[in-house]
Short mmCIF file of C-alpha atoms in Angstrom, two decimals:
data_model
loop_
_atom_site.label_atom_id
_atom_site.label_comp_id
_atom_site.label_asym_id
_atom_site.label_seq_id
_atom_site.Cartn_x
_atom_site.Cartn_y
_atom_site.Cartn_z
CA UNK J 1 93.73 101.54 98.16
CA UNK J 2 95.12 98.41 99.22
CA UNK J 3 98.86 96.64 100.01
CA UNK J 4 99.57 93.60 98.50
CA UNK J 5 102.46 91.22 98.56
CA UNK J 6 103.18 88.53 95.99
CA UNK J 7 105.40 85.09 96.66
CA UNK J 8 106.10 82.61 93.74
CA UNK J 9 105.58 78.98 95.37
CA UNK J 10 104.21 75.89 94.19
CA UNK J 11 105.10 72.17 94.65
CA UNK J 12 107.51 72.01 92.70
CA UNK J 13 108.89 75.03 93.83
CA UNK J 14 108.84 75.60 97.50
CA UNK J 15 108.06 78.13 100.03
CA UNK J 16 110.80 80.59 100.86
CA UNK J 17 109.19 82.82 99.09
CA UNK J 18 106.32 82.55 101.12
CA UNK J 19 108.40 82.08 104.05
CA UNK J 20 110.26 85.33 103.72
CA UNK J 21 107.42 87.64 102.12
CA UNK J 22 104.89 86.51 105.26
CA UNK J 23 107.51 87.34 107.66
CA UNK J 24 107.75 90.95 105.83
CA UNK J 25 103.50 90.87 105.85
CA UNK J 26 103.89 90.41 109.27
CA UNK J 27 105.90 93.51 110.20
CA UNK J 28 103.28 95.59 107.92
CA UNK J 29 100.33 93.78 109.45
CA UNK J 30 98.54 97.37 110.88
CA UNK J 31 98.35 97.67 107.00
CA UNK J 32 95.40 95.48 106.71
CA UNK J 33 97.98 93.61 103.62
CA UNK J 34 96.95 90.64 101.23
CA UNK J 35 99.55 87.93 100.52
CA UNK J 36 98.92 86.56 96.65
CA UNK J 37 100.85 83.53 96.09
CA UNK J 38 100.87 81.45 93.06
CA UNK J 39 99.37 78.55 94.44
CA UNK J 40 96.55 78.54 96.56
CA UNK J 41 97.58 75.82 99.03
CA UNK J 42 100.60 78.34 99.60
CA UNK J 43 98.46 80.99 100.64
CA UNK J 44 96.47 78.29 102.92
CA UNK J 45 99.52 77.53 104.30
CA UNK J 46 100.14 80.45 105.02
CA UNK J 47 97.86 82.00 106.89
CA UNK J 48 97.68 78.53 108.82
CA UNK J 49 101.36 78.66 109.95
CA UNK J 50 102.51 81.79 108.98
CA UNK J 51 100.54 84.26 110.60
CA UNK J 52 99.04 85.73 107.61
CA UNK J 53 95.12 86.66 107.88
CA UNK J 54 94.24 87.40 104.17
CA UNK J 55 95.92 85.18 101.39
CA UNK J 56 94.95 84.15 97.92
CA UNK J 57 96.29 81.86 94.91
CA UNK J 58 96.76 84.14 91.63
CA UNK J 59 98.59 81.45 89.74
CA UNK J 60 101.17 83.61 88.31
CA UNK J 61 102.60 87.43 88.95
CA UNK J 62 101.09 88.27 85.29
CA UNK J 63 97.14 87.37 87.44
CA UNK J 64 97.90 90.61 89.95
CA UNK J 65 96.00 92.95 88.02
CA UNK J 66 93.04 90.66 87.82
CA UNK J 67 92.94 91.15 91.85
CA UNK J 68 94.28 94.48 92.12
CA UNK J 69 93.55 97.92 91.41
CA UNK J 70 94.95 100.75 89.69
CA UNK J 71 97.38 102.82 92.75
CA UNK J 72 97.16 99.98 94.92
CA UNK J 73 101.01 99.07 96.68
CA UNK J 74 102.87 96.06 96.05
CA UNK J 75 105.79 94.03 97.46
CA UNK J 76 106.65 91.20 95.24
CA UNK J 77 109.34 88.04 95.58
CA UNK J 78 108.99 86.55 92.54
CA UNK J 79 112.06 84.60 91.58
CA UNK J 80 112.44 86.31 88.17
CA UNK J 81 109.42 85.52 87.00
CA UNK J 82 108.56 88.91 85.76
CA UNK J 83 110.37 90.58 82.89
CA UNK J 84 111.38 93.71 82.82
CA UNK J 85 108.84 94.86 80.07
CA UNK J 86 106.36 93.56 83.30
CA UNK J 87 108.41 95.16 85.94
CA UNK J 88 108.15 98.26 84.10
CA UNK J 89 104.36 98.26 83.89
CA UNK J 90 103.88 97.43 87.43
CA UNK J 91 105.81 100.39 88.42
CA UNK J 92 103.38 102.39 86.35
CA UNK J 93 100.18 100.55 87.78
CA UNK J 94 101.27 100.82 91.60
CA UNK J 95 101.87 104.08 93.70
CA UNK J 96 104.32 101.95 95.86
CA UNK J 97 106.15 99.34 94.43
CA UNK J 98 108.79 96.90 96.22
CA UNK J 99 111.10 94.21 95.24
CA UNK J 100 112.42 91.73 97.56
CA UNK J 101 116.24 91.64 97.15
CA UNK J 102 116.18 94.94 96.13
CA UNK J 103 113.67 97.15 98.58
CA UNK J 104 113.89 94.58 101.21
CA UNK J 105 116.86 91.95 101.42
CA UNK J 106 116.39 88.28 100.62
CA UNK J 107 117.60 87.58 104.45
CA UNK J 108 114.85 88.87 105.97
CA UNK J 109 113.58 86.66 109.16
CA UNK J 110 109.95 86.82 110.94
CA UNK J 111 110.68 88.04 113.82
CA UNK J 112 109.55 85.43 116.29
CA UNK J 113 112.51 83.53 115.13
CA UNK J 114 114.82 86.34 117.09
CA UNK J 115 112.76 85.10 120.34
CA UNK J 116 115.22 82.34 121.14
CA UNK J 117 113.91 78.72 122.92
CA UNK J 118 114.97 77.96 126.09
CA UNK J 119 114.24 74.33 124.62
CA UNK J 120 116.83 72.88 122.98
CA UNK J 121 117.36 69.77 120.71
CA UNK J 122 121.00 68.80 119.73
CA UNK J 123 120.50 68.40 115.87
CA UNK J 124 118.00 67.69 113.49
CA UNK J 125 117.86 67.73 109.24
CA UNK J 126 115.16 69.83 107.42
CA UNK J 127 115.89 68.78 103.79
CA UNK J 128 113.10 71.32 101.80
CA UNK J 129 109.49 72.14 101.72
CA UNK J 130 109.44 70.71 98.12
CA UNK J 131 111.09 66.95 96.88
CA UNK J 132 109.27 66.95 94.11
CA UNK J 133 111.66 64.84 92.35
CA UNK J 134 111.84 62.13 94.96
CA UNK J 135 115.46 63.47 95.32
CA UNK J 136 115.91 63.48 98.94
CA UNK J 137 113.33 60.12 99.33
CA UNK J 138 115.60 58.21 97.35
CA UNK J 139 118.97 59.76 99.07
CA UNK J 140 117.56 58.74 101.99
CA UNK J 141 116.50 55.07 101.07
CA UNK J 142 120.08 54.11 99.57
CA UNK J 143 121.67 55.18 103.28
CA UNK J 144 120.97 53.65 106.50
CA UNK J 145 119.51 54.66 109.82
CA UNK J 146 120.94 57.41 111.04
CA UNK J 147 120.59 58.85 114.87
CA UNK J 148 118.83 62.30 113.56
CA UNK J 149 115.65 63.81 113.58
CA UNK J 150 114.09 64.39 110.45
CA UNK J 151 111.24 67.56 109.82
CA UNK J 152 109.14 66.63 107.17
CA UNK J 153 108.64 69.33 104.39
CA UNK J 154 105.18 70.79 103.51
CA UNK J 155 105.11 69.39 99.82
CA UNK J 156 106.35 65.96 100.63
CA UNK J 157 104.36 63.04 99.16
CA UNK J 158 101.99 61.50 101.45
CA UNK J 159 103.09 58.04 102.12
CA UNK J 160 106.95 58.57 101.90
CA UNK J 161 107.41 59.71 105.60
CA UNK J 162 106.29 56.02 106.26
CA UNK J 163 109.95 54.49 104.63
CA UNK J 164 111.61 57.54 106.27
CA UNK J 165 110.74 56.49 109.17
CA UNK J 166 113.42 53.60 108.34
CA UNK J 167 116.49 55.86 108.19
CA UNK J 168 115.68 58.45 110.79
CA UNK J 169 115.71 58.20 114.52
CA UNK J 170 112.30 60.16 114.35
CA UNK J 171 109.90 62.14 111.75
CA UNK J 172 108.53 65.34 112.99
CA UNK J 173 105.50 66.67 111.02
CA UNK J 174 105.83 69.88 108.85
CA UNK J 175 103.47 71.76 111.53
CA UNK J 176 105.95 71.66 114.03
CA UNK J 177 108.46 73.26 111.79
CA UNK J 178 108.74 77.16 113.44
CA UNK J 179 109.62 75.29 117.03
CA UNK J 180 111.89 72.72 115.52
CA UNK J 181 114.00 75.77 113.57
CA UNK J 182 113.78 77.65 117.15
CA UNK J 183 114.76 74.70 118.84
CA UNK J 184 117.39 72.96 116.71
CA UNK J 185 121.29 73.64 117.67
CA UNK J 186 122.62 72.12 114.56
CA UNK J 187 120.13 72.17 111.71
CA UNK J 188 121.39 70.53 108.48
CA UNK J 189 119.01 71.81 105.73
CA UNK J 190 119.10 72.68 102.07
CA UNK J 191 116.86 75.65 102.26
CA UNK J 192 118.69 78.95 102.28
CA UNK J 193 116.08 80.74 103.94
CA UNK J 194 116.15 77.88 107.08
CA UNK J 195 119.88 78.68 107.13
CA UNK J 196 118.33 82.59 107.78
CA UNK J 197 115.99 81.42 110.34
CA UNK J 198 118.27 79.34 111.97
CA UNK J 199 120.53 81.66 112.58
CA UNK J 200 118.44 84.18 113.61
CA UNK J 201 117.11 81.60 116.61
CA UNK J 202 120.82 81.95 118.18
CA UNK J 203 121.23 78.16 116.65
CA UNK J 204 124.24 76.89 114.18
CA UNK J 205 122.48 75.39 110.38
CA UNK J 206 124.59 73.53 108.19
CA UNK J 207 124.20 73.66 104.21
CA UNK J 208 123.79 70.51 101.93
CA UNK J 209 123.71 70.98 98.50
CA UNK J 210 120.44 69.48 96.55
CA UNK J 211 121.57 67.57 93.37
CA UNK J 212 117.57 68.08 91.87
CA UNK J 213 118.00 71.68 91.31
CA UNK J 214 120.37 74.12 89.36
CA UNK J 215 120.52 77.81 89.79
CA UNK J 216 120.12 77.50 93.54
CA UNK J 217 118.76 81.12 94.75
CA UNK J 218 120.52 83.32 97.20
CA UNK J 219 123.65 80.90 97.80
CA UNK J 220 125.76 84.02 98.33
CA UNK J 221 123.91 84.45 101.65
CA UNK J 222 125.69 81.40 103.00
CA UNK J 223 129.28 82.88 102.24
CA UNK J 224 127.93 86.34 103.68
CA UNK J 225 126.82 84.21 106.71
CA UNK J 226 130.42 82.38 106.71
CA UNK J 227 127.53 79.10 106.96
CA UNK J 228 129.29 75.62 106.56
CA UNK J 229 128.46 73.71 103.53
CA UNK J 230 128.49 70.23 102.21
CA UNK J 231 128.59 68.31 98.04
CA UNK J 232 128.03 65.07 98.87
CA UNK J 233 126.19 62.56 96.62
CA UNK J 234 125.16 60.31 99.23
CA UNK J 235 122.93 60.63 102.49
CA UNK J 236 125.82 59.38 104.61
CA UNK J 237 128.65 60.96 103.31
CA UNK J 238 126.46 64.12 104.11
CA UNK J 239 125.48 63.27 107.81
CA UNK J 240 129.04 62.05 108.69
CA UNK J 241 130.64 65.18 107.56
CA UNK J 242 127.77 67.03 109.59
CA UNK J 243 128.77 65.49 112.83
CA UNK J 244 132.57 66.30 111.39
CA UNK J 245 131.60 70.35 110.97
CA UNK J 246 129.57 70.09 114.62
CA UNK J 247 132.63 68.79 116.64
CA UNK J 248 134.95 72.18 115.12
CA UNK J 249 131.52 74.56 114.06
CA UNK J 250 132.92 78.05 112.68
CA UNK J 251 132.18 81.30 113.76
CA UNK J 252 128.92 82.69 112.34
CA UNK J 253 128.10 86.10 111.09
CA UNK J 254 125.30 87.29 113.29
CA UNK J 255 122.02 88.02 111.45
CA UNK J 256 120.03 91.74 111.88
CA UNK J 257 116.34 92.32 112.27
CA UNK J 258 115.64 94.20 108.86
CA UNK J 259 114.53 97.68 109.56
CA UNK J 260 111.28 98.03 107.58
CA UNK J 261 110.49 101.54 109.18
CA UNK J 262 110.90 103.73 106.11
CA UNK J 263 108.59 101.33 103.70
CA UNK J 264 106.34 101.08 106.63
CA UNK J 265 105.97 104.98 106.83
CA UNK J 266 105.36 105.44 103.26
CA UNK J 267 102.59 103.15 103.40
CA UNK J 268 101.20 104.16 106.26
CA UNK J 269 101.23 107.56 104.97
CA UNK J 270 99.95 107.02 101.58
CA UNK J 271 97.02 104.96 103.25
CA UNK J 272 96.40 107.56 105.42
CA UNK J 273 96.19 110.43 102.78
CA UNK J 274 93.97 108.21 100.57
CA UNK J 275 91.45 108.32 103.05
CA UNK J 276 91.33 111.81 103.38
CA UNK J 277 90.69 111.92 99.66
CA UNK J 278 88.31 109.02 98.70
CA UNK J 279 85.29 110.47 100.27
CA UNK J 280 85.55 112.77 97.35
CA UNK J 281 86.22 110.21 94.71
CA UNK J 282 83.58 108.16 95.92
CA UNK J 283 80.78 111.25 96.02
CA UNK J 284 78.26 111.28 93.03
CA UNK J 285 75.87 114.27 91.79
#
């Protein structure tokens, strides 16, 4: 029997997912777990920069059977990507089955992130993992050079950090990005689940909107968070009325470690009990 967690992510698409399902994999490492993500570079990255020791690409949630086995547990964050006809059969497949948003909240945080840095920077911008659209590239090429740190994002196209470098008092390299979100006093970012992290970190984030996407997920959490937000259309409108929300920053709703202990029990228990049992299953005349 074996745990498995499942994160949509892809180039196009980003990687809270796999942000917020490796911090979860993480808290249920004694599990021995494997993170499936639908991309294998995701599950690279992940158990690069994430923490995460066994990770493979399935492509999509409709693959998991392919890797899995009848009983085995899964927690999934999967962006509705699986109906409810497939959410129905995966109930029946798995003795333990988990839905982020549901089982486990969408702002869960790793918990390193609630080990605050001595080390601070003043402010620096984390746009997205993903600009697949050249969205934020071009933002930033029609404005003008602007005395703020810029963290690259993981899916950015190689060669575009060189023009960035144009517009931004500095470019720090997607590896550095757990320190930088530890680090950072005022983060402006357009990634929810930075927003999560950032507060967690004892640190102040800032929301832009991104004009490339509709449907934005788990927006609410920003209201729930009281988090300041800003619809501009251009790169300096946004970074002027940053330094405007710095100078008076609201009060903040303080972020909780999520308490995983019950899921983590029932795991651990069913684990346990299967290997009381599987000598048997495994014994031939």
């Amino acid at each position: 029997m074996q745990l498995y967690l499942y994160a949509k992510s892809g180039h196009s698409f980003g990687l809270e997912n796999v942000r917020r399902v490796s911090a979860v994999y993480n808290m249920l490492k004694n599990s021995d777990p494997i993170l499936c993500t639908a991309d294998y570079r995701a599950a690279t990255f992940a158990k690069s920069e994430l923490g995460v020791q066994k990770g493979v690409g399935v492509d999509v949630i409709g693959n998991l059977p392919n890797v899995m086995e009848r009983g085995d547990m899964l927690i999934y964050d999967d962006s509705k990507e699986a109906s409810q006809t497939m959410q129905s059969h995966m109930k029946d497949f798995c003795t333990h089955l988990y839905k982020m948003g549901d089982d486990i909240p969408f702002d869960v945080v790793d918990d390193k992130f609630f080990e605050h840095s001595k080390d601070k920077i003043e402010k620096a911008l984390f746009f997205s993992d993903d600009d697949y659209a050249n969205w934020f590239y071009e933002l930033s090429l029609d404005g003008g050079k602007h005395d703020l740190p810029l963290l690259l994002g993981h899916y950015f196209f190689l060669g575009n950090d060189d023009k960035l470098k144009n517009h931004f008092s500095d470019i720090i390299e997607d590896e550095e990005y757990i320190d930088t979100i530890k680090s950072t006093k005022y983060l402006l970012t357009s990634s929810v689940n930075s927003c999560m992290e950032s507060l967690a970190s004892g640190n102040n984030p800032v929301y832009f909107k991104r004009g490339d996407k509709e449907n934005l997920e788990n927006i609410d959490l920003l209201e729930k968070y009281n988090i300041p937000t800003i619809d501009k259309n251009d790169i300096d409108s946004i970074i002027v009325n940053f330094e405007e929300i710095i100078l008076n920053y609201p009060k903040t709703n303080t972020i909780e470690r999520f308490d995983i202990g019950k899921i983590k029990k029932e795991i651990t228990d069913t684990l346990e009990k299967f290997k009381l049992i599987q000598p048997s299953l495994d014994y031939k005349f």
